[in-house]
Coordinates of C-alpha atoms in Angstrom, one line a residue:
M73 CA -8.2 22.3 75.9
T74 CA -11.7 20.7 76.3
V75 CA -13.9 21.2 79.3
L76 CA -13.1 17.7 80.5
H77 CA -9.3 18.3 80.3
R78 CA -9.7 21.5 82.3
V79 CA -11.7 19.9 85.0
E80 CA -9.3 16.9 85.3
T81 CA -6.3 19.2 85.5
D82 CA -7.9 21.2 88.3
L83 CA -8.8 18.0 90.2
A84 CA -5.3 16.5 89.8
E85 CA -3.8 19.7 91.3
A86 CA -6.2 19.6 94.2
D87 CA -5.5 15.9 95.0
T88 CA -1.7 16.1 95.2
A89 CA -1.8 15.5 99.0
T90 CA -4.2 12.5 98.7
V91 CA -2.8 9.3 100.2
A92 CA -3.2 6.3 97.9
V93 CA -5.2 3.4 99.3
P94 CA -4.1 -0.1 98.3
R95 CA -6.6 -1.8 96.1
H96 CA -7.0 -5.4 95.0
S97 CA -8.5 -6.6 91.7
P98 CA -10.6 -9.7 91.4
L99 CA -8.0 -11.6 89.3
E100 CA -4.7 -10.2 90.6
H101 CA -3.7 -13.5 92.1
R102 CA -4.0 -15.2 88.7
G103 CA -1.4 -13.2 86.8
A104 CA 1.2 -16.0 86.8
E105 CA -1.5 -18.5 85.7
F106 CA -2.4 -16.3 82.8
E107 CA 1.3 -16.1 81.8
R108 CA 1.6 -19.8 81.8
A109 CA -1.4 -20.2 79.6
T110 CA 0.1 -17.9 76.9
A111 CA 0.4 -19.7 73.5
L112 CA 2.9 -18.4 71.0
G113 CA 3.2 -18.6 67.2
P114 CA 0.7 -18.2 64.4
R115 CA -2.1 -19.7 66.5
G116 CA -1.1 -18.0 69.7
V117 CA -3.3 -16.4 72.3
R118 CA -2.8 -14.6 75.6
L119 CA -5.0 -13.4 78.4
R120 CA -4.4 -10.8 81.1
E121 CA -6.5 -8.6 83.5
E122 CA -6.7 -4.8 83.0
P123 CA -8.0 -3.8 86.4
F124 CA -9.3 -0.5 87.7
L125 CA -10.4 1.1 84.4
T126 CA -12.7 4.1 84.8
Q127 CA -16.2 3.1 83.8
L128 CA -19.2 5.5 83.8
D129 CA -22.7 4.6 82.8
L130 CA -24.3 7.5 80.9
R131 CA -28.0 7.7 80.2
I132 CA -28.7 10.5 77.7
P133 CA -31.9 10.8 75.5
P134 CA -30.2 10.8 72.0
D135 CA -32.7 13.4 70.7
D136 CA -32.1 15.8 73.6
A137 CA -30.0 18.9 73.0
V138 CA -27.9 18.0 76.0
S139 CA -26.5 15.0 74.1
G140 CA -24.4 17.3 71.9
T141 CA -23.2 19.2 74.9
V142 CA -22.1 16.0 76.7
A143 CA -20.4 14.7 73.5
E144 CA -18.5 18.0 73.2
T145 CA -17.5 17.9 76.8
L146 CA -16.0 14.4 76.4
G147 CA -14.5 15.2 73.1
L148 CA -16.2 12.1 71.7
T149 CA -19.2 11.4 69.5
L150 CA -22.1 9.3 70.8
P151 CA -21.7 6.1 68.7
A152 CA -24.4 4.2 66.9
A153 CA -25.7 0.8 67.9
N154 CA -22.9 -1.7 68.8
K155 CA -20.2 0.8 67.9
V156 CA -17.4 2.5 69.8
S157 CA -16.1 6.1 69.5
G158 CA -12.6 7.0 70.8
D159 CA -9.7 4.8 71.6
E160 CA -8.4 2.8 74.5
G161 CA -7.5 5.9 76.5
R162 CA -11.1 7.1 76.5
A163 CA -14.0 5.6 74.6
L164 CA -17.8 5.6 74.5
L165 CA -19.4 2.2 74.0
W166 CA -23.0 1.9 72.9
L167 CA -25.1 -0.2 75.3
G168 CA -28.7 0.8 74.3
P169 CA -30.8 3.5 72.6
D170 CA -30.2 6.0 75.4
E171 CA -27.2 4.4 77.2
W172 CA -23.5 4.5 76.7
L173 CA -20.5 3.3 78.8
L174 CA -17.5 5.6 79.0
V175 CA -14.3 3.6 79.5
A176 CA -11.1 5.5 80.4
E177 CA -7.8 5.1 82.1
E178 CA -7.6 4.5 85.8
E179 CA -8.5 7.3 88.2
R180 CA -10.4 9.4 85.7
A181 CA -13.9 8.9 87.2
R182 CA -14.0 11.9 89.4
G183 CA -13.1 14.5 86.8
V184 CA -15.2 13.0 84.1
L185 CA -18.3 12.8 86.3
R186 CA -18.0 16.4 87.4
A187 CA -17.6 17.5 83.8
V188 CA -20.5 15.4 82.5
R189 CA -22.9 16.3 85.3
S190 CA -22.1 20.0 84.7
A191 CA -23.0 19.5 81.0
Q192 CA -26.2 17.6 81.8
Q193 CA -27.3 20.2 84.4
D194 CA -31.0 19.7 85.0
A195 CA -31.6 17.8 81.7
R196 CA -33.0 14.3 81.6
G197 CA -30.5 11.5 82.0
S198 CA -27.9 10.4 84.5
S199 CA -24.2 9.7 84.9
V200 CA -23.0 7.0 87.4
D201 CA -19.6 5.8 88.3
V202 CA -19.7 2.0 87.8
S203 CA -15.9 1.4 87.8
A204 CA -16.1 -1.0 90.8
N205 CA -18.8 -3.0 89.1
R206 CA -16.6 -4.7 86.5
T207 CA -13.0 -5.7 85.8
T208 CA -11.6 -6.1 82.3
L209 CA -10.0 -9.1 80.7
R210 CA -7.8 -8.6 77.6
L211 CA -7.7 -11.5 75.1
A212 CA -5.4 -11.2 72.2
G213 CA -3.5 -13.2 69.6
P214 CA -4.1 -14.8 66.2
A215 CA -6.4 -17.5 67.9
A216 CA -8.3 -15.0 70.1
R217 CA -11.4 -15.1 67.9
E218 CA -11.4 -18.9 67.9
V219 CA -11.3 -18.9 71.7
L220 CA -14.2 -16.6 72.0
E221 CA -16.2 -18.5 69.4
K222 CA -16.1 -21.5 71.8
V223 CA -18.0 -19.6 74.5
C224 CA -20.0 -16.9 72.5
S225 CA -22.8 -17.3 70.0
L226 CA -22.2 -14.0 68.2
D227 CA -20.8 -14.0 64.7
L228 CA -17.3 -12.7 65.3
H229 CA -16.1 -12.9 61.8
P230 CA -14.5 -9.6 60.6
R231 CA -17.4 -9.1 58.2
A232 CA -19.7 -8.9 61.2
F233 CA -17.6 -7.8 64.1
S234 CA -14.4 -5.9 63.9
V235 CA -12.3 -3.2 65.4
G236 CA -14.5 -0.5 66.9
D237 CA -17.5 -2.8 67.5
C238 CA -18.9 -3.8 70.8
A239 CA -21.8 -5.9 72.1
Q240 CA -23.4 -7.0 75.4
T241 CA -23.5 -10.8 75.1
L242 CA -23.3 -14.1 76.9
L243 CA -19.9 -15.7 77.3
G244 CA -20.7 -19.1 78.7
R245 CA -23.4 -18.2 81.2
V246 CA -22.2 -14.7 82.0
V247 CA -23.3 -11.4 80.5
A248 CA -20.2 -9.3 79.5
V249 CA -19.4 -6.4 77.3
L250 CA -17.2 -7.5 74.4
W251 CA -15.2 -4.8 72.6
Q252 CA -12.7 -5.5 69.8
V253 CA -9.8 -3.0 70.2
G254 CA -7.3 -4.4 67.7
P255 CA -7.1 -6.3 64.4
E256 CA -4.8 -9.1 65.7
P257 CA -7.6 -9.8 66.8
E258 CA -7.5 -8.2 70.3
Y259 CA -10.5 -7.8 72.6
R260 CA -11.5 -6.2 75.9
V261 CA -14.0 -8.2 77.9
L262 CA -15.7 -6.2 80.7
V263 CA -17.3 -8.5 83.2
R264 CA -18.8 -8.1 86.7
C265 CA -16.3 -8.7 89.4
S266 CA -18.3 -11.5 91.0
F267 CA -18.2 -13.5 87.7
A268 CA -14.6 -12.7 86.8
E269 CA -13.2 -16.0 88.2
Y270 CA -15.8 -18.0 86.3
L271 CA -15.0 -16.2 83.0
A272 CA -11.3 -16.5 83.5
D273 CA -11.7 -20.3 84.0
L274 CA -13.9 -20.5 80.9
L275 CA -11.4 -18.6 78.7
L276 CA -8.4 -20.5 80.0
D277 CA -10.1 -23.8 79.3
A278 CA -10.9 -22.6 75.7
M279 CA -7.3 -21.6 75.3
A280 CA -5.8 -24.9 76.3
E281 CA -5.8 -26.6 72.9
F282 CA -3.6 -23.8 71.5
L283 CA -1.0 -24.1 74.2
E284 CA -0.7 -27.8 73.4
E285 CA 0.1 -27.1 69.7

C-alpha cells in the first residue's frame, strides 16, 4: 500500500459521519441536450460532462530531490513535456517545466493534498486544490478528432497527438487542457467553469454536421 492509499483510507474512515452537501456542475442542465446531439455510426461523436473530478496543481522543481518523493507518494512518474502518466483513475498531466496537474476521481483531493504536502515538507514548490476551477467535457467517437480540428489549431493527427498526450491550447477563444484518453479517439477537455457554456456551444456546433449524416 502506498503512502497515498494509507492516507486516503484513514481519511475515509474519519469522514463516515460527514453529511453530503448537494453540488451542481456548470453543465448539469445540458445533459439531455448532449444526448440529443449524439451521432452514431462510423462517423459518430458524443459529448458529456464529467463533473467534480479531483484536480490538484503541483509545482515541483524537477531537479529537486523532493520530486522523486512526491512521485513515489502518488505512485506515478512525473511525465515529460505534453505527456500524461497514470490512467483515468489517477493521472499526472504535464503543464510546464515545473508544473503538473493531478487528475483523479471525485472526492480524492483531501487525501492526496495531505500526502503530497507531507512529502514536500519544507521543500520548494506547492500543491493547491483547483478542483472547483474547471469542469471536464468528454468528447468521443470516430469523428471526435474532426470536431476538435474545427476549433483547435493543434496537429491532432495520431502521429503528433495520441493516447497519453496532453496540451494546454485554445479551443475557439478559450484556453483548455486537452488530454487524449482513448484511441477511438476519446478526449477529456478540462475547461474553466466560467467558460464551460461557451465551449459546450462551440463543440455542439462543430458536431452538428455529423448528426445530419
